[in-house]
PDB file of C-alpha atoms and ligand atoms in Angstrom:
ATOM      1  CA  MET A 696      -0.578  18.792  -4.509  1.00 41.00           C
ATOM      2  CA  THR A 697      -4.149  18.717  -3.289  1.00 42.00           C
ATOM      3  CA  GLU A 698      -4.796  16.047  -0.634  1.00 45.00           C
ATOM      4  CA  ARG A 699      -7.496  13.465  -1.355  1.00 47.00           C
ATOM      5  CA  PRO A 700      -9.657  12.369   1.608  1.00 44.00           C
ATOM      6  CA  ARG A 701      -9.341   8.665   2.862  1.00 49.00           C
ATOM      7  CA  GLN A 702     -12.384   7.405   1.411  1.00 48.00           C
ATOM      8  CA  THR A 703     -14.428   5.665   4.278  1.00 47.00           C
ATOM      9  CA  GLU A 704     -17.647   4.693   2.743  1.00 50.00           C
ATOM     10  CA  GLY A 705     -18.014   0.943   2.535  1.00 56.00           C
ATOM     11  CA  GLN A 706     -15.601  -1.403   4.188  1.00 69.00           C
ATOM     12  CA  ASN A 707     -15.970  -4.239   0.937  1.00 86.00           C
ATOM     13  CA  ALA A 708     -15.472  -1.217  -1.404  1.00 96.00           C
ATOM     14  CA  PRO A 709     -13.136  -2.905  -3.934  1.00 98.00           C
ATOM     15  CA  VAL A 710      -9.403  -1.779  -3.456  1.00 98.00           C
ATOM     16  CA  PHE A 711      -7.134  -0.970  -6.435  1.00 98.00           C
ATOM     17  CA  ARG A 712      -3.113  -0.123  -6.739  1.00 98.00           C
ATOM     18  CA  PHE A 713      -0.689   1.067  -8.692  1.00 98.00           C
ATOM     19  CA  ALA A 714       2.832  -0.123  -7.632  1.00 98.00           C
ATOM     20  CA  PRO A 715       5.472   2.035  -9.723  1.00 98.00           C
ATOM     21  CA  SER A 716       8.961   1.484  -8.934  1.00 96.00           C
ATOM     22  CA  PRO A 717      10.952   4.348  -8.929  1.00 96.00           C
ATOM     23  CA  ASN A 718      14.094   3.708 -10.751  1.00 93.00           C
ATOM     24  CA  GLY A 719      13.000   6.092 -13.271  1.00 93.00           C
ATOM     25  CA  ARG A 720      10.558   8.216 -14.663  1.00 94.00           C
ATOM     26  CA  LEU A 721       7.171   7.054 -15.419  1.00 96.00           C
ATOM     27  CA  HIS A 722       6.276   6.844 -19.347  1.00 94.00           C
ATOM     28  CA  LEU A 723       3.399   6.182 -21.579  1.00 95.00           C
ATOM     29  CA  GLY A 724       3.145   2.726 -20.402  1.00 95.00           C
ATOM     30  CA  HIS A 725       2.868   3.685 -16.665  1.00 97.00           C
ATOM     31  CA  ALA A 726       0.462   6.098 -17.625  1.00 97.00           C
ATOM     32  CA  LEU A 727      -1.839   3.649 -19.207  1.00 98.00           C
ATOM     33  CA  SER A 728      -2.033   1.556 -16.028  1.00 98.00           C
ATOM     34  CA  ALA A 729      -2.491   4.532 -13.494  1.00 98.00           C
ATOM     35  CA  LEU A 730      -5.568   5.701 -15.776  1.00 98.00           C
ATOM     36  CA  LEU A 731      -6.912   2.002 -15.753  1.00 98.00           C
ATOM     37  CA  ASN A 732      -6.614   1.683 -12.359  1.00 98.00           C
ATOM     38  CA  ALA A 733      -8.053   5.184 -11.441  1.00 98.00           C
ATOM     39  CA  GLU A 734     -10.854   4.443 -14.256  1.00 98.00           C
ATOM     40  CA  MET A 735     -11.666   0.592 -13.432  1.00 98.00           C
ATOM     41  CA  ALA A 736     -11.941   1.555  -9.230  1.00 98.00           C
ATOM     42  CA  GLU A 737     -14.093   4.548 -10.033  1.00 98.00           C
ATOM     43  CA  LYS A 738     -16.372   2.869 -12.242  1.00 98.00           C
ATOM     44  CA  MET A 739     -16.800  -0.227  -8.937  1.00 97.00           C
ATOM     45  CA  GLY A 740     -16.691   2.784  -6.783  1.00 97.00           C
ATOM     46  CA  GLY A 741     -13.643   1.400  -5.409  1.00 98.00           C
ATOM     47  CA  ARG A 742     -10.586   2.759  -3.372  1.00 98.00           C
ATOM     48  CA  LEU A 743      -7.548   3.511  -5.471  1.00 98.00           C
ATOM     49  CA  LEU A 744      -3.741   3.122  -3.646  1.00 98.00           C
ATOM     50  CA  LEU A 745      -0.902   4.310  -5.076  1.00 98.00           C
ATOM     51  CA  ARG A 746       2.473   1.731  -3.553  1.00 98.00           C
ATOM     52  CA  ILE A 747       5.610   3.157  -4.325  1.00 98.00           C
ATOM     53  CA  GLU A 748       7.961  -0.231  -5.115  1.00 97.00           C
ATOM     54  CA  ASP A 749      11.458   0.737  -3.655  1.00 96.00           C
ATOM     55  CA  ILE A 750      12.620  -2.374  -2.656  1.00 94.00           C
ATOM     56  CA  ASP A 751      15.825  -1.981  -5.103  1.00 92.00           C
ATOM     57  CA  LEU A 752      17.473   0.683  -2.936  1.00 89.00           C
ATOM     58  CA  THR A 753      20.550   1.450  -5.288  1.00 89.00           C
ATOM     59  CA  ARG A 754      18.151   2.714  -8.811  1.00 92.00           C
ATOM     60  CA  CYS A 755      15.414   3.978  -6.501  1.00 94.00           C
ATOM     61  CA  THR A 756      15.804   7.823  -4.844  1.00 95.00           C
ATOM     62  CA  PRO A 757      13.586  10.062  -3.187  1.00 95.00           C
ATOM     63  CA  GLU A 758      13.992  12.182  -6.743  1.00 96.00           C
ATOM     64  CA  LEU A 759      12.412  10.032  -8.788  1.00 96.00           C
ATOM     65  CA  GLU A 760      10.051   9.223  -6.247  1.00 97.00           C
ATOM     66  CA  ALA A 761       9.074  12.711  -5.898  1.00 97.00           C
ATOM     67  CA  ALA A 762       8.967  12.540  -9.877  1.00 97.00           C
ATOM     68  CA  VAL A 763       6.618  10.036 -10.025  1.00 97.00           C
ATOM     69  CA  LEU A 764       3.771  11.720  -7.467  1.00 98.00           C
ATOM     70  CA  ASP A 765       4.402  14.725  -9.295  1.00 97.00           C
ATOM     71  CA  ASP A 766       3.648  13.257 -12.562  1.00 98.00           C
ATOM     72  CA  LEU A 767       0.415  11.424 -11.115  1.00 98.00           C
ATOM     73  CA  THR A 768      -0.716  14.541  -9.941  1.00 98.00           C
ATOM     74  CA  TRP A 769      -0.151  15.802 -13.272  1.00 98.00           C
ATOM     75  CA  LEU A 770      -2.343  13.318 -14.934  1.00 98.00           C
ATOM     76  CA  GLY A 771      -5.193  13.620 -12.644  1.00 98.00           C
ATOM     77  CA  ILE A 772      -5.130   9.998 -10.300  1.00 98.00           C
ATOM     78  CA  PRO A 773      -6.536  10.343  -7.840  1.00 97.00           C
ATOM     79  CA  PHE A 774      -5.186   8.159  -5.147  1.00 97.00           C
ATOM     80  CA  GLU A 775      -4.946   7.529  -1.456  1.00 97.00           C
ATOM     81  CA  ARG A 776      -2.389   9.039   1.349  1.00 94.00           C
ATOM     82  CA  PRO A 777      -0.677   7.417   2.922  1.00 95.00           C
ATOM     83  CA  VAL A 778       1.517   6.241  -0.190  1.00 97.00           C
ATOM     84  CA  ARG A 779       2.969   3.150   0.884  1.00 98.00           C
ATOM     85  CA  ARG A 780       6.745   3.138   0.498  1.00 97.00           C
ATOM     86  CA  GLN A 781       8.036  -0.567   0.337  1.00 97.00           C
ATOM     87  CA  SER A 782      11.572   0.700   1.732  1.00 96.00           C
ATOM     88  CA  GLU A 783       9.630   0.653   5.252  1.00 97.00           C
ATOM     89  CA  HIS A 784       8.262  -2.821   5.312  1.00 97.00           C
ATOM     90  CA  PHE A 785      11.146  -4.671   5.392  1.00 96.00           C
ATOM     91  CA  PRO A 786      10.275  -6.658   8.482  1.00 96.00           C
ATOM     92  CA  LEU A 787       7.092  -7.875   7.359  1.00 97.00           C
ATOM     93  CA  TYR A 788       8.360  -9.503   4.032  1.00 97.00           C
ATOM     94  CA  ARG A 789      11.249 -11.235   6.117  1.00 96.00           C
ATOM     95  CA  GLU A 790       8.176 -12.519   8.412  1.00 97.00           C
ATOM     96  CA  ALA A 791       6.871 -14.100   5.308  1.00 98.00           C
ATOM     97  CA  LEU A 792      10.229 -15.180   3.929  1.00 97.00           C
ATOM     98  CA  ASP A 793      10.692 -16.591   8.111  1.00 98.00           C
ATOM     99  CA  ARG A 794       7.374 -18.721   7.462  1.00 98.00           C
ATOM    100  CA  LEU A 795       8.731 -19.884   4.226  1.00 98.00           C
ATOM    101  CA  LYS A 796      11.732 -21.203   6.215  1.00 97.00           C
ATOM    102  CA  ALA A 797      10.411 -22.828   8.806  1.00 98.00           C
ATOM    103  CA  MET A 798       8.017 -24.604   6.421  1.00 98.00           C
ATOM    104  CA  GLY A 799      11.475 -25.982   4.858  1.00 98.00           C
ATOM    105  CA  LEU A 800      10.464 -24.687   1.200  1.00 98.00           C
ATOM    106  CA  VAL A 801      13.650 -21.799   0.898  1.00 98.00           C
ATOM    107  CA  TYR A 802      17.611 -22.604   0.966  1.00 98.00           C
ATOM    108  CA  PRO A 803      20.529 -20.312   0.263  1.00 98.00           C
ATOM    109  CA  ALA A 804      21.772 -19.736  -3.118  1.00 98.00           C
ATOM    110  CA  PHE A 805      25.010 -19.596  -3.821  1.00 98.00           C
ATOM    111  CA  LEU A 806      25.798 -19.220  -7.482  1.00 97.00           C
ATOM    112  CA  SER A 807      26.423 -15.760  -9.675  1.00 94.00           C
ATOM    113  CA  ARG A 808      24.664 -14.623 -12.709  1.00 92.00           C
ATOM    114  CA  GLY A 809      27.854 -15.567 -14.328  1.00 94.00           C
ATOM    115  CA  GLU A 810      28.499 -18.995 -12.472  1.00 95.00           C
ATOM    116  CA  VAL A 811      24.591 -20.007 -13.689  1.00 96.00           C
ATOM    117  CA  LYS A 812      25.449 -18.487 -17.221  1.00 95.00           C
ATOM    118  CA  ALA A 813      28.750 -20.822 -17.571  1.00 95.00           C
ATOM    119  CA  ARG A 814      26.455 -23.699 -16.597  1.00 94.00           C
ATOM    120  CA  VAL A 815      23.995 -23.467 -19.085  1.00 96.00           C
ATOM    121  CA  SER A 816      26.462 -22.660 -22.168  1.00 95.00           C
ATOM    122  CA  ALA A 817      28.612 -25.774 -21.272  1.00 94.00           C
ATOM    123  CA  PHE A 818      25.327 -27.429 -20.887  1.00 94.00           C
ATOM    124  CA  GLU A 819      24.026 -26.668 -23.767  1.00 95.00           C
ATOM    125  CA  ARG A 820      26.917 -26.709 -26.134  1.00 94.00           C
ATOM    126  CA  GLU A 821      26.861 -30.694 -25.468  1.00 90.00           C
ATOM    127  CA  GLY A 822      23.187 -30.812 -27.194  1.00 82.00           C
ATOM    128  CA  GLY A 823      20.736 -29.811 -24.501  1.00 89.00           C
ATOM    129  CA  PRO A 824      18.563 -26.932 -24.592  1.00 95.00           C
ATOM    130  CA  TRP A 825      18.665 -25.403 -20.885  1.00 97.00           C
ATOM    131  CA  PRO A 826      14.639 -24.779 -19.353  1.00 96.00           C
ATOM    132  CA  ARG A 827      13.776 -21.129 -19.641  1.00 97.00           C
ATOM    133  CA  ASP A 828      11.884 -18.716 -17.850  1.00 98.00           C
ATOM    134  CA  PRO A 829       8.459 -17.309 -19.416  1.00 97.00           C
ATOM    135  CA  ASP A 830      10.677 -14.403 -19.554  1.00 95.00           C
ATOM    136  CA  GLY A 831      13.389 -15.925 -21.376  1.00 95.00           C
ATOM    137  CA  ALA A 832      15.963 -16.179 -18.533  1.00 95.00           C
ATOM    138  CA  PRO A 833      17.663 -20.143 -18.021  1.00 97.00           C
ATOM    139  CA  LEU A 834      16.337 -21.136 -14.589  1.00 98.00           C
ATOM    140  CA  TYR A 835      18.414 -21.727 -11.610  1.00 98.00           C
ATOM    141  CA  PRO A 836      20.072 -24.844 -11.332  1.00 97.00           C
ATOM    142  CA  THR A 837      18.534 -26.767  -8.569  1.00 97.00           C
ATOM    143  CA  GLU A 838      21.344 -28.752  -6.854  1.00 96.00           C
ATOM    144  CA  GLU A 839      22.142 -26.267  -3.696  1.00 98.00           C
ATOM    145  CA  ARG A 840      18.501 -27.664  -2.288  1.00 98.00           C
ATOM    146  CA  ALA A 841      20.118 -30.830  -1.914  1.00 97.00           C
ATOM    147  CA  LEU A 842      23.141 -29.201   0.534  1.00 98.00           C
ATOM    148  CA  SER A 843      23.221 -29.926   4.341  1.00 97.00           C
ATOM    149  CA  GLU A 844      22.308 -27.823   7.549  1.00 96.00           C
ATOM    150  CA  SER A 845      26.314 -27.331   8.278  1.00 98.00           C
ATOM    151  CA  GLU A 846      27.117 -27.248   4.405  1.00 98.00           C
ATOM    152  CA  ARG A 847      25.118 -23.850   3.954  1.00 97.00           C
ATOM    153  CA  ALA A 848      25.678 -22.748   7.811  1.00 97.00           C
ATOM    154  CA  GLU A 849      29.270 -22.629   5.992  1.00 97.00           C
ATOM    155  CA  ARG A 850      28.933 -21.364   2.734  1.00 97.00           C
ATOM    156  CA  MET A 851      26.398 -18.355   4.191  1.00 96.00           C
ATOM    157  CA  ALA A 852      29.212 -17.500   6.655  1.00 96.00           C
ATOM    158  CA  THR A 853      32.364 -16.893   4.241  1.00 95.00           C
ATOM    159  CA  ALA A 854      29.780 -16.409   1.109  1.00 95.00           C
ATOM    160  CA  GLU A 855      30.401 -12.592  -0.424  1.00 92.00           C
ATOM    161  CA  ARG A 856      26.656 -12.701  -1.110  1.00 93.00           C
ATOM    162  CA  TYR A 857      23.928 -15.544  -1.558  1.00 97.00           C
ATOM    163  CA  ALA A 858      19.775 -15.775  -2.133  1.00 97.00           C
ATOM    164  CA  TRP A 859      17.429 -17.812  -0.233  1.00 97.00           C
ATOM    165  CA  ARG A 860      15.626 -19.281  -3.325  1.00 98.00           C
ATOM    166  CA  LEU A 861      11.878 -21.191  -3.162  1.00 98.00           C
ATOM    167  CA  ASP A 862      12.379 -24.418  -3.878  1.00 98.00           C
ATOM    168  CA  ILE A 863       9.490 -25.041  -6.329  1.00 98.00           C
ATOM    169  CA  ASP A 864       9.023 -28.659  -6.793  1.00 98.00           C
ATOM    170  CA  LYS A 865       8.750 -29.044  -2.832  1.00 98.00           C
ATOM    171  CA  ALA A 866       6.425 -26.056  -2.710  1.00 98.00           C
ATOM    172  CA  GLN A 867       4.143 -27.564  -5.209  1.00 98.00           C
ATOM    173  CA  ARG A 868       4.044 -31.122  -3.463  1.00 98.00           C
ATOM    174  CA  LEU A 869       3.337 -29.138  -0.242  1.00 98.00           C
ATOM    175  CA  ILE A 870       0.328 -27.800  -2.106  1.00 97.00           C
ATOM    176  CA  GLY A 871      -0.510 -30.713  -3.701  1.00 96.00           C
ATOM    177  CA  GLU A 872      -3.403 -29.574  -6.198  1.00 95.00           C
ATOM    178  CA  ARG A 873      -3.388 -26.645  -9.486  1.00 95.00           C
ATOM    179  CA  LEU A 874      -3.876 -23.278  -8.485  1.00 98.00           C
ATOM    180  CA  SER A 875      -5.432 -20.843 -11.023  1.00 98.00           C
ATOM    181  CA  TRP A 876      -6.489 -17.341 -10.938  1.00 98.00           C
ATOM    182  CA  GLN A 877      -9.483 -15.104 -12.184  1.00 98.00           C
ATOM    183  CA  GLU A 878      -8.608 -12.763 -15.350  1.00 98.00           C
ATOM    184  CA  THR A 879     -10.329 -10.395 -16.429  1.00 98.00           C
ATOM    185  CA  GLY A 880      -7.652  -8.442 -18.541  1.00 98.00           C
ATOM    186  CA  ASP A 881      -6.796  -7.968 -22.735  1.00 97.00           C
ATOM    187  CA  GLY A 882      -5.340 -11.537 -22.993  1.00 96.00           C
ATOM    188  CA  GLN A 883      -6.496 -14.433 -21.678  1.00 97.00           C
ATOM    189  CA  ARG A 884      -9.737 -14.536 -19.728  1.00 98.00           C
ATOM    190  CA  GLY A 885     -11.329 -16.835 -16.904  1.00 98.00           C
ATOM    191  CA  GLU A 886      -9.732 -19.187 -15.071  1.00 98.00           C
ATOM    192  CA  ILE A 887      -6.210 -19.250 -15.802  1.00 98.00           C
ATOM    193  CA  ALA A 888      -4.134 -21.828 -14.895  1.00 98.00           C
ATOM    194  CA  ALA A 889      -0.866 -21.478 -12.696  1.00 98.00           C
ATOM    195  CA  ASP A 890       2.262 -22.418 -13.676  1.00 98.00           C
ATOM    196  CA  PRO A 891       4.980 -21.588 -10.978  1.00 98.00           C
ATOM    197  CA  GLY A 892       6.769 -24.490 -11.835  1.00 98.00           C
ATOM    198  CA  ALA A 893       7.730 -22.623 -15.334  1.00 98.00           C
ATOM    199  CA  TRP A 894      10.022 -19.881 -13.308  1.00 98.00           C
ATOM    200  CA  GLY A 895      12.244 -22.623 -11.732  1.00 98.00           C
ATOM    201  CA  ASP A 896      13.424 -21.762  -7.969  1.00 98.00           C
ATOM    202  CA  VAL A 897      12.937 -18.108  -7.485  1.00 98.00           C
ATOM    203  CA  VAL A 898      14.605 -15.527  -5.297  1.00 97.00           C
ATOM    204  CA  LEU A 899      12.751 -14.465  -2.378  1.00 97.00           C
ATOM    205  CA  TRP A 900      15.491 -12.901  -0.757  1.00 96.00           C
ATOM    206  CA  ARG A 901      19.367 -11.457  -1.704  1.00 92.00           C
ATOM    207  CA  SER A 902      21.659 -11.131   1.277  1.00 86.00           C
ATOM    208  CA  ASP A 903      22.610  -8.040  -0.446  1.00 80.00           C
ATOM    209  CA  ALA A 904      19.396  -6.413  -1.540  1.00 77.00           C
ATOM    210  CA  PRO A 905      16.312  -7.196   1.112  1.00 84.00           C
ATOM    211  CA  SER A 906      13.081  -8.334  -0.534  1.00 88.00           C
ATOM    212  CA  SER A 907      12.426  -9.702  -3.979  1.00 93.00           C
ATOM    213  CA  TYR A 908       9.458  -8.711  -6.109  1.00 95.00           C
ATOM    214  CA  HIS A 909       7.485 -11.531  -5.948  1.00 97.00           C
ATOM    215  CA  LEU A 910       7.275 -11.841  -2.244  1.00 98.00           C
ATOM    216  CA  ALA A 911       7.209  -7.800  -1.639  1.00 98.00           C
ATOM    217  CA  VAL A 912       4.235  -7.629  -4.249  1.00 98.00           C
ATOM    218  CA  THR A 913       2.093 -10.720  -2.488  1.00 98.00           C
ATOM    219  CA  VAL A 914       2.766 -10.122   0.983  1.00 98.00           C
ATOM    220  CA  ASP A 915       1.667  -5.947   0.324  1.00 98.00           C
ATOM    221  CA  ASP A 916      -1.348  -6.470  -2.018  1.00 98.00           C
ATOM    222  CA  ALA A 917      -2.422  -8.621   1.176  1.00 98.00           C
ATOM    223  CA  ALA A 918      -1.479  -6.557   3.556  1.00 98.00           C
ATOM    224  CA  GLN A 919      -3.068  -3.719   1.975  1.00 98.00           C
ATOM    225  CA  GLY A 920      -6.236  -5.147   0.945  1.00 98.00           C
ATOM    226  CA  VAL A 921      -6.198  -5.132  -2.627  1.00 98.00           C
ATOM    227  CA  THR A 922      -9.047  -7.176  -4.448  1.00 98.00           C
ATOM    228  CA  HIS A 923      -7.765  -6.212  -8.135  1.00 98.00           C
ATOM    229  CA  VAL A 924      -4.333  -6.124  -9.497  1.00 98.00           C
ATOM    230  CA  VAL A 925      -4.311  -3.903 -12.688  1.00 98.00           C
ATOM    231  CA  ARG A 926      -1.155  -3.759 -14.161  1.00 98.00           C
ATOM    232  CA  GLY A 927       0.170  -5.163 -17.848  1.00 97.00           C
ATOM    233  CA  LEU A 928       0.511  -8.139 -19.860  1.00 97.00           C
ATOM    234  CA  ASP A 929       4.404  -8.072 -18.856  1.00 96.00           C
ATOM    235  CA  LEU A 930       3.400  -9.546 -15.725  1.00 98.00           C
ATOM    236  CA  PHE A 931       0.455 -12.098 -16.600  1.00 98.00           C
ATOM    237  CA  HIS A 932       3.498 -14.980 -15.983  1.00 98.00           C
ATOM    238  CA  ALA A 933       4.527 -13.944 -13.147  1.00 98.00           C
ATOM    239  CA  THR A 934       1.220 -14.401 -11.439  1.00 98.00           C
ATOM    240  CA  SER A 935       1.812 -18.003 -10.830  1.00 98.00           C
ATOM    241  CA  VAL A 936       4.616 -17.236  -8.083  1.00 98.00           C
ATOM    242  CA  HIS A 937       2.439 -14.758  -6.567  1.00 98.00           C
ATOM    243  CA  ARG A 938      -0.718 -17.273  -6.962  1.00 98.00           C
ATOM    244  CA  LEU A 939       1.541 -20.088  -4.961  1.00 98.00           C
ATOM    245  CA  LEU A 940       2.911 -17.925  -2.524  1.00 98.00           C
ATOM    246  CA  GLN A 941      -0.639 -16.425  -1.629  1.00 98.00           C
ATOM    247  CA  ARG A 942      -1.351 -20.137  -1.107  1.00 98.00           C
ATOM    248  CA  LEU A 943       1.899 -20.702   0.995  1.00 98.00           C
ATOM    249  CA  LEU A 944       1.190 -17.625   3.311  1.00 98.00           C
ATOM    250  CA  ASP A 945      -2.530 -18.020   3.441  1.00 98.00           C
ATOM    251  CA  LEU A 946      -2.934 -15.188   1.469  1.00 98.00           C
ATOM    252  CA  PRO A 947      -6.531 -13.847  -0.103  1.00 98.00           C
ATOM    253  CA  GLN A 948      -6.444 -14.068  -3.945  1.00 98.00           C
ATOM    254  CA  PRO A 949      -7.465 -11.075  -5.713  1.00 98.00           C
ATOM    255  CA  VAL A 950      -8.343 -10.770  -8.729  1.00 98.00           C
ATOM    256  CA  TYR A 951      -6.117 -10.159 -11.927  1.00 98.00           C
ATOM    257  CA  HIS A 952      -6.569  -7.452 -15.215  1.00 98.00           C
ATOM    258  CA  HIS A 953      -3.233  -7.759 -17.155  1.00 98.00           C
ATOM    259  CA  HIS A 954      -3.612  -5.040 -19.750  1.00 98.00           C
ATOM    260  CA  ARG A 955      -2.054  -4.367 -23.441  1.00 96.00           C
ATOM    261  CA  LEU A 956       1.010  -2.575 -23.353  1.00 95.00           C
ATOM    262  CA  ILE A 957       2.170   0.351 -25.116  1.00 92.00           C
ATOM    263  CA  LEU A 958       5.335  -0.459 -27.506  1.00 85.00           C
ATOM    264  CA  GLY A 959       7.617   1.753 -28.979  1.00 77.00           C
ATOM    265  CA  PRO A 960       8.215   2.776 -32.544  1.00 72.00           C
ATOM    266  CA  ASP A 961      10.719  -0.730 -32.524  1.00 75.00           C
ATOM    267  CA  GLY A 962       7.591  -2.791 -31.410  1.00 75.00           C
ATOM    268  CA  ARG A 963       9.194  -2.946 -27.647  1.00 75.00           C
ATOM    269  CA  LYS A 964       8.195  -2.553 -24.412  1.00 72.00           C
ATOM    270  CA  LEU A 965       9.227   0.694 -23.281  1.00 71.00           C
ATOM    271  CA  SER A 966      11.821   1.114 -20.968  1.00 66.00           C
ATOM    272  CA  LYS A 967      12.322   3.673 -18.708  1.00 59.00           C
ATOM    273  CA  SER A 968      15.330   4.798 -20.514  1.00 57.00           C
ATOM    274  CA  LEU A 969      12.899   5.501 -23.566  1.00 56.00           C
ATOM    275  CA  GLY A 970      12.917   9.489 -22.962  1.00 58.00           C
ATOM    276  CA  ASP A 971      10.467  10.547 -25.722  1.00 73.00           C
ATOM    277  CA  THR A 972       7.842   8.596 -24.154  1.00 87.00           C
ATOM    278  CA  ALA A 973       8.270  10.072 -20.496  1.00 93.00           C
ATOM    279  CA  LEU A 974       5.714  11.746 -19.116  1.00 96.00           C
ATOM    280  CA  SER A 975       7.809  14.779 -18.158  1.00 95.00           C
ATOM    281  CA  ALA A 976       9.332  15.078 -21.578  1.00 93.00           C
ATOM    282  CA  LEU A 977       5.802  14.668 -23.074  1.00 95.00           C
ATOM    283  CA  ARG A 978       4.744  17.430 -20.560  1.00 96.00           C
ATOM    284  CA  ALA A 979       7.513  20.437 -21.371  1.00 95.00           C
ATOM    285  CA  GLU A 980       6.867  19.519 -25.161  1.00 94.00           C
ATOM    286  CA  GLY A 981       3.442  21.058 -24.168  1.00 97.00           C
ATOM    287  CA  ARG A 982       0.787  18.165 -23.930  1.00 97.00           C
ATOM    288  CA  THR A 983      -2.062  17.805 -21.592  1.00 98.00           C
ATOM    289  CA  PRO A 984      -3.272  15.258 -19.468  1.00 98.00           C
ATOM    290  CA  SER A 985      -6.167  14.802 -21.957  1.00 97.00           C
ATOM    291  CA  ASP A 986      -3.359  14.350 -25.001  1.00 97.00           C
ATOM    292  CA  ILE A 987      -2.180  11.915 -23.133  1.00 97.00           C
ATOM    293  CA  ARG A 988      -4.994   9.705 -22.652  1.00 97.00           C
ATOM    294  CA  ALA A 989      -5.453  10.363 -25.934  1.00 96.00           C
ATOM    295  CA  MET A 990      -1.997   8.642 -26.753  1.00 94.00           C
ATOM    296  CA  VAL A 991      -2.287   5.461 -24.535  1.00 95.00           C
ATOM    297  CA  GLY A 992      -5.998   4.944 -26.116  1.00 93.00           C
ATOM    298  CA  ILE A 993      -8.593   5.578 -23.173  1.00 91.00           C
TER     299      ILE A 993
HETATM  300  N1  LIG B2247       6.182  -2.336  -9.923  1.00 80.38           N
HETATM  301  C1  LIG B2247       6.303  -2.979 -10.840  1.00 80.38           C
HETATM  302  C2  LIG B2247       6.977  -2.087 -11.930  1.00 80.38           C
HETATM  303  O1  LIG B2247       6.798  -1.518 -12.374  1.00 80.38           O
HETATM  304  C3  LIG B2247       4.593  -3.368 -11.040  1.00 80.38           C
HETATM  305  C4  LIG B2247       4.563  -4.496  -9.649  1.00 80.38           C
HETATM  306  C5  LIG B2247       2.916  -4.847 -10.231  1.00 80.38           C
HETATM  307  O2  LIG B2247       2.350  -4.000 -10.565  1.00 80.38           O
HETATM  308  O3  LIG B2247       2.448  -6.188  -9.692  1.00 80.38           O
HETATM  309  O4  LIG B2247       6.558  -2.974 -12.871  1.00 80.38           O
END
């Protein structure tokens, strides 16, 4: 693999990043994202970083990470070295969590997925629809916000696992203003009003899986000086949570560009299990990087 020298010109050059999770092989959707990042970085004279989002230590493996790097190199994505690996920065995310804890904005949450599901079904049988997040998942019940310090300590000592969740209402009250972000992507554009409340009390940390996507992505974009986040429209609404975390942690805000998604034959978003759109499979069939560009419409 050829090493591209670190670009040193212009401290103020725009910084882009492609941030795949190595929990499966890259598919055409990832190719579109990586190629767009590379294209936009080149057009703007910017840098392109690669971040391996491997906080899920059970699903992400070194073999899959090596395969991701291999696919991207084959595709000709000119990312800088060294590559940042989230699994090497858990203390940084922990620091951010501790700041939010000191602000009184997070609480330990003990309900399992099954318990939440049972709660929601019981509620919905009585008539009312339970509120759902933009991805359609039921919002986490909020009653554990009110547990006393001693109740929390007692339950944390005995619980098999628990999660630190953000009290979204308290966080929004503390900010006291409507947040927004600058969007240049394929959906709505311009100044987008953030609505973090739509997600309810999001998980920031799990006792058995350190850091959540939301916390790690927000902390890392700032740590890496990312100025332009280019990613799929499936993460458009999640940006509301990232904006709130940026504001709470005094982090700079990048410009966002959420691009169209490549859909499967069934009209659904591609997943890593869709073998025939995996770059490795297409490559084995004899497709070239320029075929891939054509297939994703670049
Ligand atoms: N790691 C995320 C994924 O593979 C992308 C995160 C991001 O670009 O913000 O879906």
